[in-house]
């Protein structure tokens, strides 16, 4: 299929981009890496009047560490995250997760800002920023505002961004000593969106700071707060793990689609949690394989 | 291995000096294709060319009440908007039946639906515009009023008593039914020590060629001739059919098939939208191009399989399988495809079940039914994967029932290698098969006993791995028995025209076609060998009805076996003719001369006598120096068709080694082995890659590929994100071994290899999954085997 006709502008600055958005309102779309937008255009699922290409805005990409915070520009490509020594050192969860996004050609073009703004519930990065307690910085006509990751994802392809706003960067607390993460994804083929995935992070060696985020389960990335609380209460023992898996029933709203039924997703969420606990707390009983049924 | 008697080493044409037979010669077209210099139908652009996009029915079954073109006609670039009724004035409808499939019926199908759309995706109007994008813009504005009709979607619904007939004039939804009863089936079951029984389900899937179908049709009123550039497997068949339905003489139609980006049987059928494209070219008197996009391909390229087979087998305690019985139901969409029909696959299932085994008692019924889904027809492997999965699934169940090793039960039941020629229970004639040799070779290749030990050790640790075996037979080199006897104008013979050009190089025009599998390489190897030149001196031309001899093209694993033999005979004949010229020039006996490596030499000593360029120079430019009663003939034509056997059956055996994650239901393919016997191997690399590609096309539907329809007949996953084709990362290493039993029908001895890999791959996977799950006492008999299916079988969902 061929995309319907649209206009195209490549802007040089954020101000220019915001002006273009203001001028065209809902008819404008930001073009970042194009890896989600262009397929949607070619399938005629979207018919914007104009694409505002932000690829030429130099200060939108880059990775920087300051004051214990990693700042990642919205136009930073997946491949840049993959290769960045800062990300490997200070946000190892992201370094691990990004390898699962599509294939090299897609990672060369796709951006972190695009991935978060697009908010595909099966995407890896939205769940990671939830687990990482990241802050998402957006710029609109009235200036910048910061949105906690936990407030950002509203629903299927739906975020807290307004139509006149641009996601400009992501801020993530750099990993502290003793921090651990677990990341697992189940996809039928390498590079596919997840059928179910988990990104979990513990800021220290115990279960007290554990944050467990899921992707590919419901209509948006979700934190499993009940499961985390169960583990806080019981520790990563077998009893804690069992309670956490039970708690997933209330934490998650699994959806059925062509890839998997809601029941399968709920089952896989439990399996993934056990596997994540095994990575995070290898000595505790809760992750033992044979316990899983 | 089991080289057949009757051919003495050193005397065959295959063993000539500078033979290319059995050598992995690079394909002559590889540089062109890898440099992006191929010429696919999708690449063709002609002056005044316009593009067509189709308005397709969103309903599986609907009456077309009214088509309003007003809004669409006003868009820029729009050339014409044409409905089915308007196009019917130019092109007659067709009915996909063959007389040898007795009772097969279908309804007339139009290039564009006239009153009724019968599947979601059937074209109801054509929009022609300057560009495809403009045509798509306008197609969105064509307003079609539909009256939705109740769709008949599932096979059960189509067969239910009192079911509404999709084509009322046909009376019911049964397109074709075949029954077969051989031996004493009831007695065998009564006397069995064990009877195993299950129902096998096969999901619908499709071919997904790298290049979609593509066609450019150019009607030239000045010479009253239509030139069609098309990605097709059968140019002469298309020439005949296009002419017939446009009321033209065959000589008024030329079909040119350049490079083709994969076919797999998808491109051997007559598609309504392609027929509409040629009709539009005639109507508009200008070139029209049609290349479906992926989303259209999923709802218009033929689908395959969609079978449900109730099956059972009888076995004795000593492992002897005494009977097979099957009842197959398959849904083919609303029309039988033209001209090969949608009855062939079920017919093949009936023919092939039990095929590798001695089992004399066999009863089968197959029913082929209409339904409101996309059309279904022959795709790589035609019937083989279904028959093989049923047979091999039953054999494994039988082995389990009597506590016998799956290898052992096969060893005891296959037709022995020395029993040929033989006839199967279904009446298939086998010239020479090598099941025993193939099993022995596979056993060694995979180190079967070591795998079993590894499997047992891993089970102790909660790792569930399985071994799946699948023997198969494959239909190749079909004679006229396949289509010709049923009244279809589909040639089973092929021709090769070979000429010596003025510089001593060879040009071979041949009617078999190239779709990426290496036909042209194989033909060049055969010609170079038979005639005696370096392969670089041979140019092969395929795919042009104005240029090549008449023939069938490439399908049913026939290119090398049939086209290759025609080329071989042409090479020998031209060699004789050239040696006559040489003999005249040299005053020597032609029989004392030979052509080797591009030179005429003394047969006995190999001493060089004269170059081919010199012979060509004299014959073409100085014939005055030759005796006046001698006319050199430096172009010959030879044709070939097998006559003794309706098909040259091949055989082989697969083994799959995989791991099932019993927590997630995911299946990981670890390793794959296959031993096959395609007779003479002309190019081992091409054969191996055909086998590997075939295996992958069998593994896809075993685990992932599935056209998922809802209860309203809507295809839910018709795109490349939701329809999962197998990708390199999930594919195991595939080791290929060979046994060589040449067919004695031809001098070349080659049988087909194109579909062998596809035949048994799904069977091997399903058997391996069930082997892995055997500690849990569960079994799966539906493909694709998804995590959901595995976990449900395990009772974990
Ligand atoms: C074959 C294939 C496989 C893929 N597999 C995966 C996968 O496994 N996991 C995964 O996560 N992704 C996958 N992707 C998608 C890929 O990660 C995309 O890069 C990502 O979803 C979107 O990023 P982008 O930069 O390409 O955004 P674009 O496609 O350019 O834009 C996406 C949307 O976000 C909006 N947008 C983009 N940037 C901004 C911004 N700065 N501010 C506000 N709005 C913005 C756009 O307007 C648009 O609506 C795959 C893509 C393909 C084609």
PDB file of N, CA, C and O and ligand atoms in Angstrom, chain A residues 28-39 46 54 60 74-75 77-78 100-103 106-107 109-120 122-126 161-162 165-168 185 191-194, ligand 1:
ATOM      1  N   UNK A  28      -0.999  17.551  12.513  1.00  0.00           N
ATOM      2  CA  UNK A  28       0.456  17.365  12.436  1.00  0.00           C
ATOM      3  C   UNK A  28       0.870  16.118  13.213  1.00  0.00           C
ATOM      4  O   UNK A  28       0.222  15.734  14.184  1.00  0.00           O
ATOM      5  N   UNK A  29       1.936  15.492  12.772  1.00  0.00           N
ATOM      6  CA  UNK A  29       2.522  14.359  13.479  1.00  0.00           C
ATOM      7  C   UNK A  29       4.019  14.540  13.539  1.00  0.00           C
ATOM      8  O   UNK A  29       4.634  14.884  12.520  1.00  0.00           O
ATOM      9  N   UNK A  30       4.590  14.247  14.671  1.00  0.00           N
ATOM     10  CA  UNK A  30       6.045  14.274  14.767  1.00  0.00           C
ATOM     11  C   UNK A  30       6.604  13.020  14.127  1.00  0.00           C
ATOM     12  O   UNK A  30       6.079  11.917  14.329  1.00  0.00           O
ATOM     13  N   UNK A  31       7.646  13.211  13.332  1.00  0.00           N
ATOM     14  CA  UNK A  31       8.352  12.058  12.764  1.00  0.00           C
ATOM     15  C   UNK A  31       9.708  11.966  13.452  1.00  0.00           C
ATOM     16  O   UNK A  31      10.521  12.878  13.362  1.00  0.00           O
ATOM     17  N   UNK A  32       9.923  10.864  14.155  1.00  0.00           N
ATOM     18  CA  UNK A  32      11.239  10.646  14.785  1.00  0.00           C
ATOM     19  C   UNK A  32      11.966   9.604  13.944  1.00  0.00           C
ATOM     20  O   UNK A  32      12.387   9.899  12.837  1.00  0.00           O
ATOM     21  N   UNK A  33      12.077   8.369  14.419  1.00  0.00           N
ATOM     22  CA  UNK A  33      12.754   7.332  13.631  1.00  0.00           C
ATOM     23  C   UNK A  33      11.871   6.744  12.545  1.00  0.00           C
ATOM     24  O   UNK A  33      12.347   6.057  11.644  1.00  0.00           O
ATOM     25  N   UNK A  34      10.583   6.976  12.637  1.00  0.00           N
ATOM     26  CA  UNK A  34       9.666   6.505  11.599  1.00  0.00           C
ATOM     27  C   UNK A  34       9.358   5.021  11.640  1.00  0.00           C
ATOM     28  O   UNK A  34       8.624   4.515  10.787  1.00  0.00           O
ATOM     29  N   UNK A  35       9.869   4.298  12.626  1.00  0.00           N
ATOM     30  CA  UNK A  35       9.730   2.839  12.600  1.00  0.00           C
ATOM     31  C   UNK A  35       8.342   2.358  13.039  1.00  0.00           C
ATOM     32  O   UNK A  35       7.985   1.215  12.812  1.00  0.00           O
ATOM     33  N   UNK A  36       7.593   3.224  13.658  1.00  0.00           N
ATOM     34  CA  UNK A  36       6.192   2.898  13.938  1.00  0.00           C
ATOM     35  C   UNK A  36       5.273   3.755  13.075  1.00  0.00           C
ATOM     36  O   UNK A  36       4.246   3.286  12.594  1.00  0.00           O
ATOM     37  N   UNK A  37       5.660   4.994  12.870  1.00  0.00           N
ATOM     38  CA  UNK A  37       4.798   5.919  12.139  1.00  0.00           C
ATOM     39  C   UNK A  37       4.707   5.549  10.650  1.00  0.00           C
ATOM     40  O   UNK A  37       3.615   5.539  10.075  1.00  0.00           O
ATOM     41  N   UNK A  38       5.836   5.258  10.025  1.00  0.00           N
ATOM     42  CA  UNK A  38       5.806   5.024   8.583  1.00  0.00           C
ATOM     43  C   UNK A  38       5.001   3.759   8.228  1.00  0.00           C
ATOM     44  O   UNK A  38       4.182   3.800   7.306  1.00  0.00           O
ATOM     45  N   UNK A  39       5.174   2.644   8.965  1.00  0.00           N
ATOM     46  CA  UNK A  39       4.283   1.506   8.673  1.00  0.00           C
ATOM     47  C   UNK A  39       2.809   1.877   8.831  1.00  0.00           C
ATOM     48  O   UNK A  39       1.977   1.446   8.025  1.00  0.00           O
ATOM     49  N   UNK A  46      -3.206   5.911   9.416  1.00  0.00           N
ATOM     50  CA  UNK A  46      -3.118   7.325   9.790  1.00  0.00           C
ATOM     51  C   UNK A  46      -3.054   8.138   8.506  1.00  0.00           C
ATOM     52  O   UNK A  46      -2.501   7.682   7.512  1.00  0.00           O
ATOM     53  N   UNK A  54      11.712  15.754  13.342  1.00  0.00           N
ATOM     54  CA  UNK A  54      12.573  16.368  14.366  1.00  0.00           C
ATOM     55  C   UNK A  54      13.988  15.772  14.350  1.00  0.00           C
ATOM     56  O   UNK A  54      14.786  16.029  15.247  1.00  0.00           O
ATOM     57  N   UNK A  60      18.513  17.228  20.552  1.00  0.00           N
ATOM     58  CA  UNK A  60      17.533  16.247  21.026  1.00  0.00           C
ATOM     59  C   UNK A  60      18.148  14.859  21.214  1.00  0.00           C
ATOM     60  O   UNK A  60      17.504  13.981  21.755  1.00  0.00           O
ATOM     61  N   UNK A  74      15.463  12.642  23.437  1.00  0.00           N
ATOM     62  CA  UNK A  74      14.372  11.872  22.826  1.00  0.00           C
ATOM     63  C   UNK A  74      14.781  11.233  21.499  1.00  0.00           C
ATOM     64  O   UNK A  74      14.317  10.148  21.158  1.00  0.00           O
ATOM     65  N   UNK A  75      15.642  11.915  20.734  1.00  0.00           N
ATOM     66  CA  UNK A  75      16.011  11.385  19.414  1.00  0.00           C
ATOM     67  C   UNK A  75      17.171  10.386  19.475  1.00  0.00           C
ATOM     68  O   UNK A  75      17.685   9.982  18.433  1.00  0.00           O
ATOM     69  N   UNK A  77      18.907   7.118  19.318  1.00  0.00           N
ATOM     70  CA  UNK A  77      18.472   5.885  18.628  1.00  0.00           C
ATOM     71  C   UNK A  77      18.678   4.683  19.541  1.00  0.00           C
ATOM     72  O   UNK A  77      19.592   4.657  20.366  1.00  0.00           O
ATOM     73  N   UNK A  78      17.872   3.658  19.307  1.00  0.00           N
ATOM     74  CA  UNK A  78      18.029   2.416  20.073  1.00  0.00           C
ATOM     75  C   UNK A  78      19.459   1.901  19.968  1.00  0.00           C
ATOM     76  O   UNK A  78      20.042   1.423  20.940  1.00  0.00           O
ATOM     77  N   UNK A 100      16.506  -6.365  22.567  1.00  0.00           N
ATOM     78  CA  UNK A 100      15.344  -7.150  22.144  1.00  0.00           C
ATOM     79  C   UNK A 100      14.420  -6.384  21.205  1.00  0.00           C
ATOM     80  O   UNK A 100      13.408  -6.914  20.766  1.00  0.00           O
ATOM     81  N   UNK A 101      14.742  -5.134  20.945  1.00  0.00           N
ATOM     82  CA  UNK A 101      13.862  -4.342  20.074  1.00  0.00           C
ATOM     83  C   UNK A 101      14.144  -4.689  18.615  1.00  0.00           C
ATOM     84  O   UNK A 101      15.234  -4.417  18.113  1.00  0.00           O
ATOM     85  N   UNK A 102      13.191  -5.254  17.943  1.00  0.00           N
ATOM     86  CA  UNK A 102      13.269  -5.487  16.506  1.00  0.00           C
ATOM     87  C   UNK A 102      14.596  -6.074  16.071  1.00  0.00           C
ATOM     88  O   UNK A 102      15.164  -6.948  16.719  1.00  0.00           O
ATOM     89  N   UNK A 103      15.072  -5.547  14.965  1.00  0.00           N
ATOM     90  CA  UNK A 103      16.293  -6.023  14.323  1.00  0.00           C
ATOM     91  C   UNK A 103      17.236  -4.830  14.156  1.00  0.00           C
ATOM     92  O   UNK A 103      16.813  -3.692  14.336  1.00  0.00           O
ATOM     93  N   UNK A 106      16.093  -1.663  12.441  1.00  0.00           N
ATOM     94  CA  UNK A 106      15.063  -0.918  13.180  1.00  0.00           C
ATOM     95  C   UNK A 106      15.705  -0.150  14.331  1.00  0.00           C
ATOM     96  O   UNK A 106      15.365   0.994  14.603  1.00  0.00           O
ATOM     97  N   UNK A 107      16.664  -0.783  14.969  1.00  0.00           N
ATOM     98  CA  UNK A 107      17.333  -0.101  16.094  1.00  0.00           C
ATOM     99  C   UNK A 107      18.206   1.057  15.608  1.00  0.00           C
ATOM    100  O   UNK A 107      18.446   2.004  16.344  1.00  0.00           O
ATOM    101  N   UNK A 109      17.333   3.175  13.409  1.00  0.00           N
ATOM    102  CA  UNK A 109      16.462   4.330  13.139  1.00  0.00           C
ATOM    103  C   UNK A 109      15.591   4.685  14.339  1.00  0.00           C
ATOM    104  O   UNK A 109      15.383   5.859  14.618  1.00  0.00           O
ATOM    105  N   UNK A 110      15.044   3.694  14.994  1.00  0.00           N
ATOM    106  CA  UNK A 110      14.056   3.937  16.054  1.00  0.00           C
ATOM    107  C   UNK A 110      14.666   4.689  17.227  1.00  0.00           C
ATOM    108  O   UNK A 110      15.848   4.547  17.531  1.00  0.00           O
ATOM    109  N   UNK A 111      13.861   5.499  17.897  1.00  0.00           N
ATOM    110  CA  UNK A 111      14.349   6.353  18.986  1.00  0.00           C
ATOM    111  C   UNK A 111      13.635   6.032  20.293  1.00  0.00           C
ATOM    112  O   UNK A 111      12.505   5.527  20.291  1.00  0.00           O
ATOM    113  N   UNK A 112      14.270   6.408  21.383  1.00  0.00           N
ATOM    114  CA  UNK A 112      13.654   6.171  22.690  1.00  0.00           C
ATOM    115  C   UNK A 112      12.433   7.075  22.863  1.00  0.00           C
ATOM    116  O   UNK A 112      11.395   6.647  23.384  1.00  0.00           O
ATOM    117  N   UNK A 113      12.545   8.316  22.382  1.00  0.00           N
ATOM    118  CA  UNK A 113      11.396   9.231  22.493  1.00  0.00           C
ATOM    119  C   UNK A 113      10.208   8.686  21.708  1.00  0.00           C
ATOM    120  O   UNK A 113       9.071   8.717  22.177  1.00  0.00           O
ATOM    121  N   UNK A 114      10.494   8.182  20.513  1.00  0.00           N
ATOM    122  CA  UNK A 114       9.430   7.632  19.684  1.00  0.00           C
ATOM    123  C   UNK A 114       8.788   6.428  20.342  1.00  0.00           C
ATOM    124  O   UNK A 114       7.567   6.269  20.340  1.00  0.00           O
ATOM    125  N   UNK A 115       9.612   5.590  20.928  1.00  0.00           N
ATOM    126  CA  UNK A 115       9.086   4.384  21.564  1.00  0.00           C
ATOM    127  C   UNK A 115       8.177   4.744  22.733  1.00  0.00           C
ATOM    128  O   UNK A 115       7.087   4.183  22.879  1.00  0.00           O
ATOM    129  N   UNK A 116       8.596   5.715  23.557  1.00  0.00           N
ATOM    130  CA  UNK A 116       7.774   6.087  24.718  1.00  0.00           C
ATOM    131  C   UNK A 116       6.514   6.828  24.274  1.00  0.00           C
ATOM    132  O   UNK A 116       5.418   6.574  24.784  1.00  0.00           O
ATOM    133  N   UNK A 117       6.658   7.731  23.309  1.00  0.00           N
ATOM    134  CA  UNK A 117       5.505   8.510  22.854  1.00  0.00           C
ATOM    135  C   UNK A 117       4.487   7.609  22.154  1.00  0.00           C
ATOM    136  O   UNK A 117       3.288   7.813  22.252  1.00  0.00           O
ATOM    137  N   UNK A 118       5.005   6.600  21.441  1.00  0.00           N
ATOM    138  CA  UNK A 118       4.112   5.690  20.718  1.00  0.00           C
ATOM    139  C   UNK A 118       3.366   4.795  21.709  1.00  0.00           C
ATOM    140  O   UNK A 118       2.216   4.443  21.495  1.00  0.00           O
ATOM    141  N   UNK A 119       4.036   4.423  22.804  1.00  0.00           N
ATOM    142  CA  UNK A 119       3.419   3.691  23.921  1.00  0.00           C
ATOM    143  C   UNK A 119       2.745   2.397  23.486  1.00  0.00           C
ATOM    144  O   UNK A 119       1.612   2.096  23.872  1.00  0.00           O
ATOM    145  N   UNK A 120       3.452   1.638  22.666  1.00  0.00           N
ATOM    146  CA  UNK A 120       2.953   0.295  22.349  1.00  0.00           C
ATOM    147  C   UNK A 120       3.091  -0.550  23.617  1.00  0.00           C
ATOM    148  O   UNK A 120       4.174  -0.623  24.195  1.00  0.00           O
ATOM    149  N   UNK A 122       3.416  -3.545  24.086  1.00  0.00           N
ATOM    150  CA  UNK A 122       4.330  -4.681  23.985  1.00  0.00           C
ATOM    151  C   UNK A 122       5.785  -4.234  23.844  1.00  0.00           C
ATOM    152  O   UNK A 122       6.678  -5.056  23.715  1.00  0.00           O
ATOM    153  N   UNK A 123       6.028  -2.929  23.874  1.00  0.00           N
ATOM    154  CA  UNK A 123       7.393  -2.414  23.730  1.00  0.00           C
ATOM    155  C   UNK A 123       8.172  -2.581  25.027  1.00  0.00           C
ATOM    156  O   UNK A 123       7.611  -2.486  26.118  1.00  0.00           O
ATOM    157  N   UNK A 124       9.466  -2.745  24.865  1.00  0.00           N
ATOM    158  CA  UNK A 124      10.331  -2.962  26.015  1.00  0.00           C
ATOM    159  C   UNK A 124      10.559  -1.699  26.822  1.00  0.00           C
ATOM    160  O   UNK A 124      10.515  -1.703  28.061  1.00  0.00           O
ATOM    161  N   UNK A 125      10.852  -0.582  26.135  1.00  0.00           N
ATOM    162  CA  UNK A 125      11.332   0.604  26.854  1.00  0.00           C
ATOM    163  C   UNK A 125      10.303   1.214  27.801  1.00  0.00           C
ATOM    164  O   UNK A 125      10.673   1.646  28.903  1.00  0.00           O
ATOM    165  N   UNK A 126       9.026   1.283  27.429  1.00  0.00           N
ATOM    166  CA  UNK A 126       8.060   1.847  28.385  1.00  0.00           C
ATOM    167  C   UNK A 126       8.075   1.096  29.726  1.00  0.00           C
ATOM    168  O   UNK A 126       8.074   1.728  30.793  1.00  0.00           O
ATOM    169  N   UNK A 161       1.161  12.991  27.031  1.00  0.00           N
ATOM    170  CA  UNK A 161       1.584  14.093  26.159  1.00  0.00           C
ATOM    171  C   UNK A 161       0.364  14.733  25.494  1.00  0.00           C
ATOM    172  O   UNK A 161      -0.536  14.033  25.034  1.00  0.00           O
ATOM    173  N   UNK A 162       0.377  16.060  25.440  1.00  0.00           N
ATOM    174  CA  UNK A 162      -0.657  16.752  24.682  1.00  0.00           C
ATOM    175  C   UNK A 162      -0.279  16.814  23.214  1.00  0.00           C
ATOM    176  O   UNK A 162       0.892  16.600  22.866  1.00  0.00           O
ATOM    177  N   UNK A 165       2.642  19.009  22.419  1.00  0.00           N
ATOM    178  CA  UNK A 165       3.869  18.787  23.192  1.00  0.00           C
ATOM    179  C   UNK A 165       4.835  17.841  22.476  1.00  0.00           C
ATOM    180  O   UNK A 165       4.415  16.962  21.729  1.00  0.00           O
ATOM    181  N   UNK A 166       6.109  18.038  22.809  1.00  0.00           N
ATOM    182  CA  UNK A 166       7.143  17.160  22.269  1.00  0.00           C
ATOM    183  C   UNK A 166       7.907  16.551  23.441  1.00  0.00           C
ATOM    184  O   UNK A 166       8.278  17.265  24.386  1.00  0.00           O
ATOM    185  N   UNK A 167       8.101  15.261  23.358  1.00  0.00           N
ATOM    186  CA  UNK A 167       8.916  14.609  24.383  1.00  0.00           C
ATOM    187  C   UNK A 167      10.362  14.986  24.074  1.00  0.00           C
ATOM    188  O   UNK A 167      10.831  14.759  22.948  1.00  0.00           O
ATOM    189  N   UNK A 168      11.064  15.563  25.042  1.00  0.00           N
ATOM    190  CA  UNK A 168      12.428  16.012  24.727  1.00  0.00           C
ATOM    191  C   UNK A 168      13.520  15.155  25.348  1.00  0.00           C
ATOM    192  O   UNK A 168      14.571  14.967  24.753  1.00  0.00           O
ATOM    193  N   UNK A 185      11.841 -11.738  28.297  1.00  0.00           N
ATOM    194  CA  UNK A 185      10.817 -11.467  27.286  1.00  0.00           C
ATOM    195  C   UNK A 185      10.501 -12.759  26.563  1.00  0.00           C
ATOM    196  O   UNK A 185      11.405 -13.533  26.248  1.00  0.00           O
ATOM    197  N   UNK A 191      13.175 -10.654  17.881  1.00  0.00           N
ATOM    198  CA  UNK A 191      12.919  -9.330  17.317  1.00  0.00           C
ATOM    199  C   UNK A 191      11.464  -8.944  17.277  1.00  0.00           C
ATOM    200  O   UNK A 191      11.137  -7.795  17.014  1.00  0.00           O
ATOM    201  N   UNK A 192      10.572  -9.883  17.535  1.00  0.00           N
ATOM    202  CA  UNK A 192       9.151  -9.530  17.557  1.00  0.00           C
ATOM    203  C   UNK A 192       8.817  -8.779  18.844  1.00  0.00           C
ATOM    204  O   UNK A 192       9.505  -8.914  19.854  1.00  0.00           O
ATOM    205  N   UNK A 193       7.728  -8.044  18.783  1.00  0.00           N
ATOM    206  CA  UNK A 193       7.181  -7.483  20.014  1.00  0.00           C
ATOM    207  C   UNK A 193       6.880  -8.628  20.970  1.00  0.00           C
ATOM    208  O   UNK A 193       6.572  -9.741  20.547  1.00  0.00           O
ATOM    209  N   UNK A 194       6.932  -8.321  22.266  1.00  0.00           N
ATOM    210  CA  UNK A 194       6.787  -9.367  23.268  1.00  0.00           C
ATOM    211  C   UNK A 194       5.359  -9.902  23.329  1.00  0.00           C
ATOM    212  O   UNK A 194       4.396  -9.148  23.219  1.00  0.00           O
TER     213      UNK A 194
HETATM  214  C1  LIG C   1       9.687  -4.739  12.090  1.00  0.00           C
HETATM  215  C2  LIG C   1       9.658  -3.884  13.332  1.00  0.00           C
HETATM  216  C3  LIG C   1       9.858  -4.496  14.549  1.00  0.00           C
HETATM  217  C4  LIG C   1       9.817  -3.765  15.712  1.00  0.00           C
HETATM  218  N1  LIG C   1       9.994  -4.407  16.891  1.00  0.00           N
HETATM  219  C5  LIG C   1       9.939  -3.699  18.032  1.00  0.00           C
HETATM  220  C6  LIG C   1      10.111  -4.332  19.295  1.00  0.00           C
HETATM  221  O1  LIG C   1      10.333  -5.537  19.390  1.00  0.00           O
HETATM  222  N2  LIG C   1      10.011  -3.568  20.404  1.00  0.00           N
HETATM  223  C7  LIG C   1       9.765  -2.232  20.334  1.00  0.00           C
HETATM  224  O2  LIG C   1       9.698  -1.580  21.363  1.00  0.00           O
HETATM  225  N3  LIG C   1       9.622  -1.611  19.179  1.00  0.00           N
HETATM  226  C8  LIG C   1       9.702  -2.295  18.017  1.00  0.00           C
HETATM  227  N4  LIG C   1       9.559  -1.628  16.835  1.00  0.00           N
HETATM  228  C9  LIG C   1       9.260  -0.175  16.841  1.00  0.00           C
HETATM  229  C10 LIG C   1      10.492   0.662  17.063  1.00  0.00           C
HETATM  230  O3  LIG C   1      11.036   0.423  18.319  1.00  0.00           O
HETATM  231  C11 LIG C   1      10.185   2.148  16.950  1.00  0.00           C
HETATM  232  O4  LIG C   1      11.406   2.735  16.907  1.00  0.00           O
HETATM  233  C12 LIG C   1       9.432   2.814  18.069  1.00  0.00           C
HETATM  234  O5  LIG C   1       8.248   2.166  18.362  1.00  0.00           O
HETATM  235  C13 LIG C   1       9.046   4.237  17.652  1.00  0.00           C
HETATM  236  O6  LIG C   1      10.176   5.019  17.552  1.00  0.00           O
HETATM  237  P1  LIG C   1      10.448   5.911  16.287  1.00  0.00           P
HETATM  238  O7  LIG C   1      11.565   6.819  16.653  1.00  0.00           O
HETATM  239  O8  LIG C   1      10.637   5.088  15.119  1.00  0.00           O
HETATM  240  O9  LIG C   1       9.099   6.789  16.212  1.00  0.00           O
HETATM  241  P2  LIG C   1       8.191   7.188  14.999  1.00  0.00           P
HETATM  242  O10 LIG C   1       7.743   6.004  14.266  1.00  0.00           O
HETATM  243  O11 LIG C   1       8.819   8.259  14.212  1.00  0.00           O
HETATM  244  O12 LIG C   1       6.975   7.801  15.801  1.00  0.00           O
HETATM  245  C14 LIG C   1       6.112   7.000  16.550  1.00  0.00           C
HETATM  246  C15 LIG C   1       5.025   7.871  17.181  1.00  0.00           C
HETATM  247  O13 LIG C   1       5.564   8.648  18.236  1.00  0.00           O
HETATM  248  C16 LIG C   1       5.420  10.046  17.977  1.00  0.00           C
HETATM  249  N5  LIG C   1       6.672  10.674  18.417  1.00  0.00           N
HETATM  250  C17 LIG C   1       7.905  10.290  18.046  1.00  0.00           C
HETATM  251  N6  LIG C   1       8.844  11.029  18.689  1.00  0.00           N
HETATM  252  C18 LIG C   1       8.161  11.901  19.464  1.00  0.00           C
HETATM  253  C19 LIG C   1       8.557  12.908  20.373  1.00  0.00           C
HETATM  254  N7  LIG C   1       9.858  13.168  20.614  1.00  0.00           N
HETATM  255  N8  LIG C   1       7.596  13.603  21.008  1.00  0.00           N
HETATM  256  C20 LIG C   1       6.281  13.349  20.800  1.00  0.00           C
HETATM  257  N9  LIG C   1       5.858  12.400  19.954  1.00  0.00           N
HETATM  258  C21 LIG C   1       6.784  11.689  19.300  1.00  0.00           C
HETATM  259  C22 LIG C   1       5.157  10.132  16.498  1.00  0.00           C
HETATM  260  O14 LIG C   1       4.410  11.264  16.184  1.00  0.00           O
HETATM  261  C23 LIG C   1       4.394   8.858  16.236  1.00  0.00           C
HETATM  262  O15 LIG C   1       3.057   9.013  16.559  1.00  0.00           O
HETATM  263  C24 LIG C   1       9.599  -2.349  15.657  1.00  0.00           C
HETATM  264  C25 LIG C   1       9.424  -1.727  14.434  1.00  0.00           C
HETATM  265  C26 LIG C   1       9.455  -2.475  13.280  1.00  0.00           C
HETATM  266  C27 LIG C   1       9.273  -1.773  11.970  1.00  0.00           C
END
